Structure formats: C-alpha cells, structure tokens
Coordinates of C-alpha atoms and ligand atoms in Angstrom, one line a residue:
M13 CA 128.6 -14.3 87.8
F14 CA 132.0 -13.1 89.7
G15 CA 135.2 -13.7 89.5
F16 CA 136.9 -16.6 91.9
T17 CA 139.2 -17.7 93.1
Y18 CA 139.5 -21.9 93.2
Y19 CA 142.8 -23.4 95.6
T20 CA 142.2 -27.3 96.9
P21 CA 145.4 -28.3 96.9
T22 CA 145.1 -31.5 99.1
K23 CA 145.7 -34.3 98.0
V24 CA 142.6 -37.2 98.4
L25 CA 143.3 -41.2 98.9
F26 CA 140.3 -42.5 98.6
G27 CA 139.3 -46.3 98.4
K28 CA 139.3 -49.6 100.5
D29 CA 142.9 -50.0 103.2
G30 CA 144.0 -46.0 102.2
E31 CA 144.9 -45.6 106.5
K32 CA 147.9 -47.6 105.4
Q33 CA 149.5 -45.5 102.8
V34 CA 149.7 -42.6 105.7
G35 CA 153.2 -43.2 106.2
K36 CA 154.4 -42.3 102.5
L37 CA 151.6 -39.5 103.0
V38 CA 153.0 -37.7 105.3
A39 CA 156.5 -38.3 104.4
E40 CA 155.7 -36.9 101.0
F41 CA 154.7 -33.9 102.7
G42 CA 157.9 -32.9 104.5
G43 CA 156.6 -35.1 108.1
T44 CA 158.9 -36.2 110.2
R45 CA 157.7 -35.6 113.4
V46 CA 153.9 -35.7 114.0
L47 CA 151.4 -35.8 116.0
I48 CA 148.7 -38.5 115.7
H49 CA 145.3 -36.4 116.6
Y50 CA 142.0 -38.0 117.6
G51 CA 139.0 -38.0 119.8
G52 CA 137.1 -40.3 122.3
K53 CA 137.3 -44.1 121.8
S54 CA 135.2 -45.2 118.1
A55 CA 139.2 -45.4 116.3
L56 CA 141.5 -46.8 118.7
K57 CA 138.0 -50.1 119.7
S58 CA 138.2 -49.8 116.3
G59 CA 142.5 -51.0 115.8
L60 CA 142.9 -47.5 113.5
I61 CA 144.8 -45.5 115.3
D62 CA 147.2 -48.9 115.7
R63 CA 147.1 -49.4 112.1
V64 CA 148.5 -44.9 111.5
K65 CA 150.9 -46.4 113.9
A66 CA 152.6 -49.2 111.9
A67 CA 151.6 -47.5 108.5
L68 CA 153.8 -44.4 110.5
D69 CA 156.9 -46.9 112.1
E70 CA 157.1 -48.3 108.6
E71 CA 158.6 -45.7 107.5
G72 CA 160.0 -44.8 110.3
I73 CA 158.4 -41.8 111.7
F74 CA 159.0 -40.8 114.9
H75 CA 155.0 -40.5 116.3
V76 CA 153.7 -38.9 119.7
E77 CA 149.9 -39.3 120.2
L78 CA 146.5 -37.4 122.2
G79 CA 143.5 -38.3 121.8
G80 CA 140.6 -36.9 123.9
V81 CA 139.1 -34.2 120.9
V82 CA 135.0 -33.8 121.6
P83 CA 132.7 -32.7 119.2
N84 CA 133.2 -29.1 119.5
P85 CA 136.2 -29.7 120.3
H86 CA 137.5 -27.9 123.1
L87 CA 140.3 -24.7 123.2
G88 CA 142.0 -26.6 126.8
K89 CA 142.5 -29.1 124.0
V90 CA 144.4 -27.0 121.9
R91 CA 146.4 -25.7 124.1
E92 CA 147.9 -29.0 125.6
G93 CA 148.3 -30.1 121.6
I94 CA 150.1 -27.0 121.5
E95 CA 152.0 -27.7 125.1
L96 CA 153.2 -31.6 123.6
A97 CA 153.6 -30.2 120.1
K98 CA 157.1 -28.2 121.3
E99 CA 158.0 -30.3 123.9
N100 CA 158.5 -32.7 121.1
G101 CA 159.2 -31.0 118.1
I102 CA 156.4 -31.4 116.2
D103 CA 156.7 -31.2 112.6
F104 CA 152.8 -32.7 111.5
L105 CA 149.8 -32.8 112.6
L106 CA 147.3 -35.7 111.9
A107 CA 144.5 -36.0 112.3
V108 CA 142.4 -38.8 112.7
G109 CA 138.8 -38.0 113.2
G110 CA 135.8 -35.8 112.1
G111 CA 136.3 -32.3 111.8
S112 CA 136.2 -31.8 115.3
V113 CA 139.9 -33.7 115.4
I114 CA 140.9 -32.4 112.2
D115 CA 140.2 -28.6 113.6
S116 CA 141.8 -29.2 116.6
S117 CA 144.7 -30.1 114.7
K118 CA 144.2 -27.1 112.4
A119 CA 144.3 -24.7 115.5
I120 CA 147.6 -26.3 117.1
A121 CA 149.3 -25.8 114.0
Y122 CA 148.4 -22.6 113.5
A123 CA 149.7 -21.9 117.4
L124 CA 153.2 -23.9 116.2
A125 CA 153.8 -20.7 114.0
E126 CA 154.0 -18.3 115.5
P127 CA 153.9 -19.6 119.8
D128 CA 154.4 -16.5 120.8
K129 CA 151.0 -15.1 120.2
D130 CA 147.7 -16.5 121.7
V131 CA 146.0 -18.6 119.1
W132 CA 141.9 -17.7 120.2
E133 CA 142.8 -14.2 118.9
L134 CA 142.7 -16.4 115.5
F135 CA 138.7 -17.0 116.4
E136 CA 138.0 -13.6 118.0
A137 CA 139.0 -11.9 114.7
K138 CA 141.7 -10.4 116.8
R139 CA 144.5 -10.6 113.8
P140 CA 145.4 -12.8 110.5
A141 CA 147.6 -15.7 110.5
K142 CA 150.9 -15.8 109.0
G143 CA 151.1 -19.5 109.1
C144 CA 150.4 -23.3 109.9
F145 CA 152.2 -26.5 110.2
P146 CA 151.1 -29.0 107.6
V147 CA 148.3 -31.7 108.9
G148 CA 147.1 -34.2 107.0
S149 CA 143.8 -36.6 107.6
V150 CA 142.5 -39.8 107.8
L151 CA 138.2 -39.6 107.4
T152 CA 136.6 -41.5 110.2
I153 CA 133.3 -39.6 108.8
A154 CA 132.0 -37.6 106.3
A155 CA 129.9 -34.6 107.6
A156 CA 132.7 -31.6 107.9
G157 CA 134.1 -31.3 104.9
S158 CA 137.1 -30.3 107.4
E159 CA 139.6 -32.1 105.5
M160 CA 139.9 -29.7 102.4
S161 CA 138.5 -27.2 103.9
N162 CA 139.6 -23.9 104.7
S163 CA 137.8 -23.8 108.0
C164 CA 138.5 -24.5 111.9
V165 CA 135.7 -24.2 114.4
I166 CA 136.8 -24.0 117.9
T167 CA 135.0 -23.1 121.1
N168 CA 136.0 -21.9 124.0
E169 CA 134.6 -24.1 126.8
L170 CA 135.2 -21.5 129.1
T171 CA 133.7 -18.9 128.2
A172 CA 130.4 -21.6 125.5
E173 CA 132.4 -19.3 122.7
K174 CA 132.3 -21.3 119.6
R175 CA 134.3 -19.8 116.0
S176 CA 135.2 -20.3 113.0
Y177 CA 138.6 -19.0 111.7
N178 CA 139.1 -19.8 107.4
D179 CA 142.6 -18.9 105.6
D180 CA 143.8 -21.3 102.9
I181 CA 147.0 -21.6 105.1
A182 CA 145.3 -24.7 106.9
R183 CA 143.7 -26.5 104.2
P184 CA 145.0 -30.1 105.0
R185 CA 148.1 -31.1 102.5
F186 CA 146.1 -34.3 102.2
A187 CA 142.9 -36.6 103.0
V188 CA 142.9 -40.3 103.7
M189 CA 139.2 -41.2 102.6
N190 CA 138.1 -44.8 103.7
P191 CA 134.6 -45.5 103.5
D192 CA 134.9 -48.5 105.5
L193 CA 136.5 -46.3 107.6
T194 CA 132.6 -44.7 108.8
K195 CA 130.6 -48.4 108.6
T196 CA 131.1 -48.1 112.6
L197 CA 128.9 -44.5 112.9
P198 CA 126.2 -44.2 115.0
D199 CA 122.7 -44.0 113.1
Y200 CA 122.5 -40.1 114.5
Q201 CA 126.0 -39.3 113.3
T202 CA 125.5 -40.9 109.6
E203 CA 122.7 -39.2 108.8
S204 CA 124.0 -35.1 111.8
G205 CA 127.2 -35.7 108.5
C206 CA 124.4 -36.2 105.3
T207 CA 122.0 -32.9 107.3
D208 CA 126.1 -30.8 106.9
I209 CA 127.1 -32.1 103.6
M210 CA 123.3 -30.8 102.6
M211 CA 123.4 -27.0 104.5
H212 CA 126.9 -26.3 102.7
T213 CA 126.0 -26.8 100.0
M214 CA 122.4 -25.1 100.6
E215 CA 124.9 -22.4 102.6
R216 CA 126.3 -21.5 99.2
Y217 CA 123.2 -21.9 96.3
F218 CA 120.5 -19.6 98.8
T219 CA 122.4 -16.4 97.1
Q220 CA 121.2 -13.5 95.5
G221 CA 124.2 -13.2 93.3
G222 CA 126.6 -14.6 90.8
N223 CA 125.1 -17.8 90.3
M224 CA 126.7 -19.9 87.4
E225 CA 123.9 -22.6 85.5
V226 CA 126.9 -25.3 86.2
T227 CA 127.9 -24.5 89.5
D228 CA 123.9 -24.7 90.4
E229 CA 123.8 -27.4 88.6
I230 CA 126.8 -29.2 91.0
A231 CA 125.7 -28.4 93.9
E232 CA 121.9 -30.0 92.7
G233 CA 123.6 -33.2 92.5
I234 CA 125.2 -33.4 95.0
L235 CA 121.8 -32.6 97.0
R236 CA 119.8 -35.3 95.6
T237 CA 122.1 -38.0 95.1
V238 CA 123.0 -37.2 100.1
M239 CA 119.9 -36.9 99.8
K240 CA 119.2 -40.8 98.1
Y241 CA 122.2 -42.8 99.8
A242 CA 121.3 -40.8 103.0
E243 CA 118.6 -42.4 103.4
I244 CA 120.0 -45.8 102.4
L245 CA 122.4 -45.5 105.2
H246 CA 118.9 -44.5 107.7
K247 CA 118.1 -48.6 106.8
D248 CA 121.0 -49.9 106.2
P249 CA 124.5 -48.9 107.2
E250 CA 126.9 -51.0 106.1
N251 CA 126.2 -50.0 102.7
Y252 CA 130.1 -49.6 101.2
E253 CA 128.3 -47.8 98.3
A254 CA 126.1 -45.5 99.9
R255 CA 129.3 -44.5 102.0
A256 CA 131.5 -43.8 99.6
E257 CA 128.9 -41.3 98.0
V258 CA 128.4 -39.7 100.9
M259 CA 132.1 -39.2 102.4
W260 CA 133.0 -37.5 98.5
A261 CA 130.4 -35.8 98.8
G262 CA 131.4 -34.1 102.1
S263 CA 134.5 -32.7 100.3
L264 CA 133.6 -31.8 96.9
A265 CA 130.9 -29.1 99.8
H266 CA 133.3 -27.4 101.1
N267 CA 136.1 -27.7 98.9
N268 CA 134.1 -24.9 97.8
L269 CA 133.2 -26.1 94.0
T270 CA 129.7 -25.3 95.0
G271 CA 130.4 -21.6 95.8
C272 CA 132.7 -20.7 92.3
G273 CA 130.6 -17.6 90.6
N274 CA 128.6 -16.8 93.5
D275 CA 129.0 -14.0 96.1
G276 CA 130.1 -15.9 99.2
G277 CA 126.9 -18.2 100.3
D278 CA 124.2 -16.7 102.8
F279 CA 125.9 -18.8 105.4
V280 CA 122.9 -17.6 109.0
T281 CA 122.0 -20.9 109.5
H282 CA 125.5 -22.3 110.5
M283 CA 126.4 -19.3 112.2
M284 CA 122.9 -19.8 113.6
E285 CA 123.4 -23.2 115.2
H286 CA 127.5 -22.4 116.1
E287 CA 125.9 -20.3 118.4
L288 CA 123.8 -23.3 119.9
G289 CA 126.0 -25.2 119.6
G290 CA 128.4 -23.6 122.6
M291 CA 125.6 -23.5 124.3
F292 CA 124.1 -26.3 124.0
D293 CA 126.8 -28.4 123.1
V294 CA 124.6 -30.5 120.1
T295 CA 125.3 -32.4 117.1
H296 CA 126.5 -29.7 114.7
G297 CA 124.5 -31.0 111.4
A298 CA 121.1 -32.3 113.7
G299 CA 121.8 -28.6 115.1
L300 CA 121.2 -27.2 111.7
A301 CA 118.7 -29.0 110.9
A302 CA 116.1 -27.8 113.8
I303 CA 117.3 -24.2 112.4
W304 CA 116.6 -24.5 108.3
P305 CA 113.5 -24.7 107.9
S306 CA 112.7 -21.9 110.0
W307 CA 115.7 -20.1 108.3
A308 CA 114.1 -20.5 105.1
R309 CA 110.5 -19.8 106.3
Y310 CA 112.0 -17.0 107.0
V311 CA 114.2 -16.0 104.3
Y312 CA 112.3 -16.9 101.0
K313 CA 109.9 -14.2 99.6
E314 CA 113.1 -12.3 99.2
C315 CA 114.9 -15.5 97.5
M316 CA 111.4 -16.9 95.5
P317 CA 113.5 -17.8 92.6
R318 CA 116.6 -20.3 94.4
F319 CA 113.7 -21.4 96.2
V320 CA 111.4 -22.3 93.6
R321 CA 114.0 -24.5 91.8
Y322 CA 115.3 -25.8 94.2
A323 CA 111.8 -27.0 95.1
I324 CA 111.5 -28.2 91.6
K325 CA 114.8 -29.4 90.9
V326 CA 116.0 -31.1 94.2
M327 CA 113.0 -31.8 96.4
G328 CA 110.6 -32.9 93.4
V329 CA 108.3 -30.8 93.5
K330 CA 105.8 -30.8 90.5
D331 CA 105.0 -27.3 89.1
E332 CA 101.4 -27.4 88.5
G333 CA 100.8 -24.0 88.2
Q334 CA 99.9 -23.2 91.5
G335 CA 102.2 -20.6 92.2
D336 CA 105.8 -19.4 92.3
E337 CA 104.6 -19.2 96.8
A338 CA 103.6 -22.4 97.2
I339 CA 106.3 -24.3 95.5
A340 CA 108.7 -23.1 97.9
L341 CA 106.9 -23.4 100.2
E342 CA 106.5 -27.3 99.1
G343 CA 110.2 -27.5 98.9
I344 CA 110.8 -26.2 102.2
H345 CA 108.0 -28.9 103.9
Q346 CA 109.6 -31.8 101.7
M347 CA 112.5 -30.9 103.6
E348 CA 111.0 -31.0 106.5
E349 CA 109.6 -34.8 105.9
F350 CA 112.9 -35.4 104.7
Y351 CA 115.1 -34.9 107.5
H352 CA 112.3 -36.7 109.8
R353 CA 112.9 -39.2 107.6
I354 CA 116.7 -40.1 108.5
G355 CA 115.7 -39.5 112.1
M356 CA 116.5 -35.4 112.1
P357 CA 115.1 -33.6 114.4
I358 CA 113.1 -30.1 112.3
N359 CA 113.2 -27.2 115.2
M360 CA 115.0 -26.8 118.9
R361 CA 112.1 -29.0 120.5
E362 CA 112.4 -32.5 118.0
L363 CA 117.1 -31.2 119.0
G364 CA 116.6 -31.6 122.6
V365 CA 116.9 -28.1 123.9
E366 CA 114.6 -25.5 125.0
P367 CA 116.7 -22.3 125.1
T368 CA 114.3 -19.7 127.2
D369 CA 114.2 -16.0 126.1
E370 CA 116.9 -14.5 127.4
Q371 CA 119.0 -17.4 125.7
I372 CA 117.6 -16.3 122.2
I373 CA 118.3 -12.9 122.8
A374 CA 122.0 -14.7 124.0
M375 CA 122.7 -16.7 121.6
A376 CA 121.7 -13.6 118.8
E377 CA 124.1 -10.8 120.4
S378 CA 126.9 -13.2 120.4
C379 CA 125.7 -14.6 116.7
E380 CA 125.4 -10.9 115.2
R381 CA 128.9 -10.3 117.1
A382 CA 130.7 -13.2 115.5
C383 CA 129.6 -12.5 112.4
G384 CA 129.9 -8.6 112.1
G385 CA 126.6 -7.2 112.6
K386 CA 125.1 -8.7 110.1
K387 CA 125.1 -11.8 108.1
G388 CA 123.7 -13.3 105.0
S389 CA 122.7 -13.8 101.1
A390 CA 119.2 -14.6 100.8
K391 CA 118.3 -11.8 102.8
V392 CA 120.7 -10.2 105.0
L393 CA 119.7 -11.1 108.8
Y394 CA 120.6 -8.2 111.5
L395 CA 119.8 -8.6 115.3
Q396 CA 116.4 -9.2 115.3
D397 CA 116.3 -11.2 112.5
M398 CA 118.1 -13.9 113.7
I399 CA 116.4 -13.6 117.4
E400 CA 112.6 -14.0 115.1
V401 CA 114.4 -17.1 113.1
Y402 CA 115.6 -18.4 116.4
R403 CA 112.0 -18.1 117.8
M404 CA 110.4 -19.6 115.6
A405 CA 113.2 -22.5 115.4
L406 CA 111.5 -23.0 119.0
Ligands
NZQ508 O1 135.2 -38.9 119.9 P1 134.9 -39.8 119.0 O2 134.6 -41.2 119.7 O3 135.8 -40.7 118.0 O4 133.8 -39.9 118.7 C1 132.9 -39.6 117.6 C2 132.0 -38.0 117.7 O5 131.4 -38.3 119.0 C3 132.1 -40.7 116.2 N1 132.9 -41.0 115.4 C4 133.5 -39.9 114.6 N2 134.0 -41.0 113.3 C5 133.0 -42.2 114.2 C6 133.0 -41.6 115.0 N3 132.2 -43.0 115.8 C7 132.5 -44.3 115.7 N4 132.9 -44.8 114.3 C8 133.8 -43.7 113.6 N5 133.9 -43.9 112.4 O6 131.7 -38.8 116.1 C9 131.2 -37.8 117.2 C10 131.4 -37.0 116.1 O7 132.1 -36.2 115.2 P2 132.6 -35.0 115.2 O8 134.6 -34.8 114.9 O9 132.4 -34.0 115.8 O10 131.6 -34.6 114.0 P3 132.0 -34.0 112.7 O11 132.9 -34.7 111.7 O12 130.2 -33.9 112.1 O13 132.9 -32.2 113.1 C11 131.9 -32.0 113.4 C12 132.9 -30.2 114.5 O14 133.1 -29.9 112.9 C13 133.0 -28.5 112.8 C14 131.5 -28.6 113.3 O15 130.9 -26.9 113.6 C15 131.8 -29.1 115.1 O16 133.0 -28.5 115.6 N6 132.4 -27.5 111.7 C16 134.0 -27.3 110.7 C17 134.3 -27.3 109.1 C18 135.0 -26.8 109.4 N7 135.9 -27.2 109.6 O17 135.0 -26.6 107.6 C19 133.0 -26.9 109.2 C20 131.5 -27.5 109.3 O18 130.8 -26.6 109.0 C21 131.4 -27.5 110.9 O19 131.4 -26.2 111.4
ZN509 ZN1 128.6 -27.3 108.7

C-alpha cells in the first residue's frame, strides 16, 4: 500500500425530508446570502425549489436563484452565476440538483474567491485555485458523487472542451441526501448514474499498485451492491431502499474511500468519456459504458490479476481451471451483459454517436492534451492507444 490523505469534510444528512433542514445547515456553515443554483425543470416541477426557499426563509436567510444548468454544465452559465452572485453579495452556493448543478456551483464558488481572475484558467491547468466560497447541496440524482468529491467538471461550450479541476477546497460543506427526491428520475438517468458510480469505483480498482485488502473489499462491496440495486430500480423505480443504497454508494464511490492506499487510479475511461461529452453532449454515465468494454479489452493483459479478481469477486465468474485470460475476458463480457440488462450501451453506436475517424483523432488529441500527454495505471495510454480504444468502441 501507499500512504494517503483521506479528507471528507462534507456533513451528510441522509434520509427522508432532509431538505427541510437546509436553512439550518446553511446557517451552521456561516451562509447569510445564498445563491440557489439548479438545472432544468425537474427541481421546480417537484416543488423542491419551493421547499428549499421556505427552509431558508425560516432561518431568515437572504436568497436569489439561478436555474438553467444543463447536463455537461456550460461555462456561460457559470459566468452568469458569477455576475449574479457579485451583484447580490452572495457568500454561500446552494446547489439543488445533480453533478452538473453542483459542479456549476463549485466553479462559481472558485470565481468568487478570486474575483479578478478568469475561472476557466483553472480548467486549463494554467494556475491553482487559492480559494473557494462554501458550497452545499441538496442532491437529486445518485451519480457523479460531486456532493462529496474534490472534483468540478465544466464544458466550455464555445470550444467544446470538457475539463475537470480537482481541489480539496471545493469539497462541499454539506450534502442533503433524500432518496425520495431521486424517484422522479427517468430510467436512463438512474442507470447512467449507477454506471458512473461503478466506474468511479472501478477507476480506482484497476491499478498496478498499492492496493489494500480493506480498500478492495469495500470497492467490491460497493460494486456488487450497485449492480444489484441498479437492476431492481430498472424494474421498480419507486423502491426507496434501492434508491437509498445507490445514493449512499454514489458518495462513497467518489469521496476517495475506494482509492485509499492505491496509486491514484486509472481514470482513462473518464478522460476519454469527457471528450465524448464535449463533442457530442452525451450523458456521462452512458458514455462511460460505451467506452469501458473497449478500454478493458485493450488493457487487461497488462493488469491480469485485477481483471481476474474482478471477474470472480464482482461478476461471479467461476474459476474452473479455464485459465486467467478466459476468466478475465468472461468478466468483461459479463459486465457488458449487465450494461445491456440495465439499458446501457456497450459501444458508441449503441450510445447514438458515430464519430468519423477525423473526429476520433480530434477527441484523442484533446484527451492527450487534457491528460498532459499520457494517462492510466492499469496500462499507461498515449495518443495512439487512445485512438485505438476509440476505434474499438465504435
Ligand atoms: O436539469 P434537470 O431538469 O434537473 O434534469 C436533470 C438532467 O437532465 C435530471 N435530473 C436530476 N435529478 C432529477 C432529474 N430528473 C428528474 N428527477 C430528478 N430528481 O438528470 C439529468 C442529469 O443531471 P446531471 O446533474 O447532469 O447528472 P449527474 O449527476 O450524472 O452529473 C453529470 C455531470 O457531472 C460530471 C459529469 O461529467 C457531468 O458533467 N461529473 C462530475 C464529477 C465530480 N464533480 O466529482 C465526477 C464525475 O465523474 C463526472 O465527470
Ligand atoms: Zn464519472
């Protein structure tokens, strides 16, 4: 194992009706003037925004609101939020939504802490952040894990670049997690979320070094649990217990619990999916499902012990003396079967995009730039490797 820092400062309020406590939570963390940030229509339609406003009013907390965050959140909306927040002397960002809304809030929060600088520079890796205003969230979808993560992913819609910036100072102060709020999700979003949760665990699992038994067992438990409840939710979306299991797994999968002791993880699938999101605006989790099987087949020989362990302990493949390679490949195949069972794609065509070879090369070049030239732990991938994986994933 390697040494590590485990930092999860986010206070979690989990269970029914948690959003009623949001005023008290904002006050507890020093917020006096709040920007309520949300997405399209879902949080308005369900009445959640009204309930959140009432909870803030009860504590006498000033608030303004800004909706309209889209999936793969846009830099333009972030800039709009920065202006509105400055005009109103905002000192706390309250995200009501999913990863896109939380990330848009984090980006505004970074900008408010350094008002004379362009926030996009963080995402271009031109400078580190020196500060970040406090962020809290009321989560409405179990997926990205942004409610506890140090990550923020924004798309510059003018250049079609989707970029992430990671810093512990952006980890939210609190997360309100009421599984009931996720019952209105369309099935495709629920299952994309489950796929993303699994991928956050798998990115940290398929590594060459530093793995700890306790971390591996936690990761495998999260993976098996999410698989079980993803299938239940596919048929029974109103199931509270299933919603709750998946919601908590989503946070644990990306607050780095499953990365403790390892070499930092692989994350190539994520980086390659971000390019798909930037160019084709696909749903993040579904995009991951479309890339992963090809990535896995491209790298498994270099990371055989992990793929064998995964096949046996997560995908339930029996070791009947067929040999490591057959076990590993069966594990990948079983993963594809699972994706199909929950309505997820296993390649880009099934995802609904068919990039030309020119577009594949453009995505790979952009990915290489975002990765600083290379990326990966299961196998380190360079430009040509990324091109190959995209071609396999067609
Ligand atoms: O905008 P509304 O109307 O709310 O609709 C949203 C959106 O269309 C809908 N939705 C959310 N909650 C709902 C609901 N619909 C009905 N009922 C509800 N309760 O779901 C759609 C997707 O929402 P979004 O916030 O985009 O989902 P998700 O949480 O999957 O976030 C995806 C974004 O997070 C980034 C992704 O790249 C993508 O941009 N990620 C962020 C990470 C992080 N910050 O740690 C890590 C991840 O790897 C990921 O990259
Ligand atoms: Zn993700």
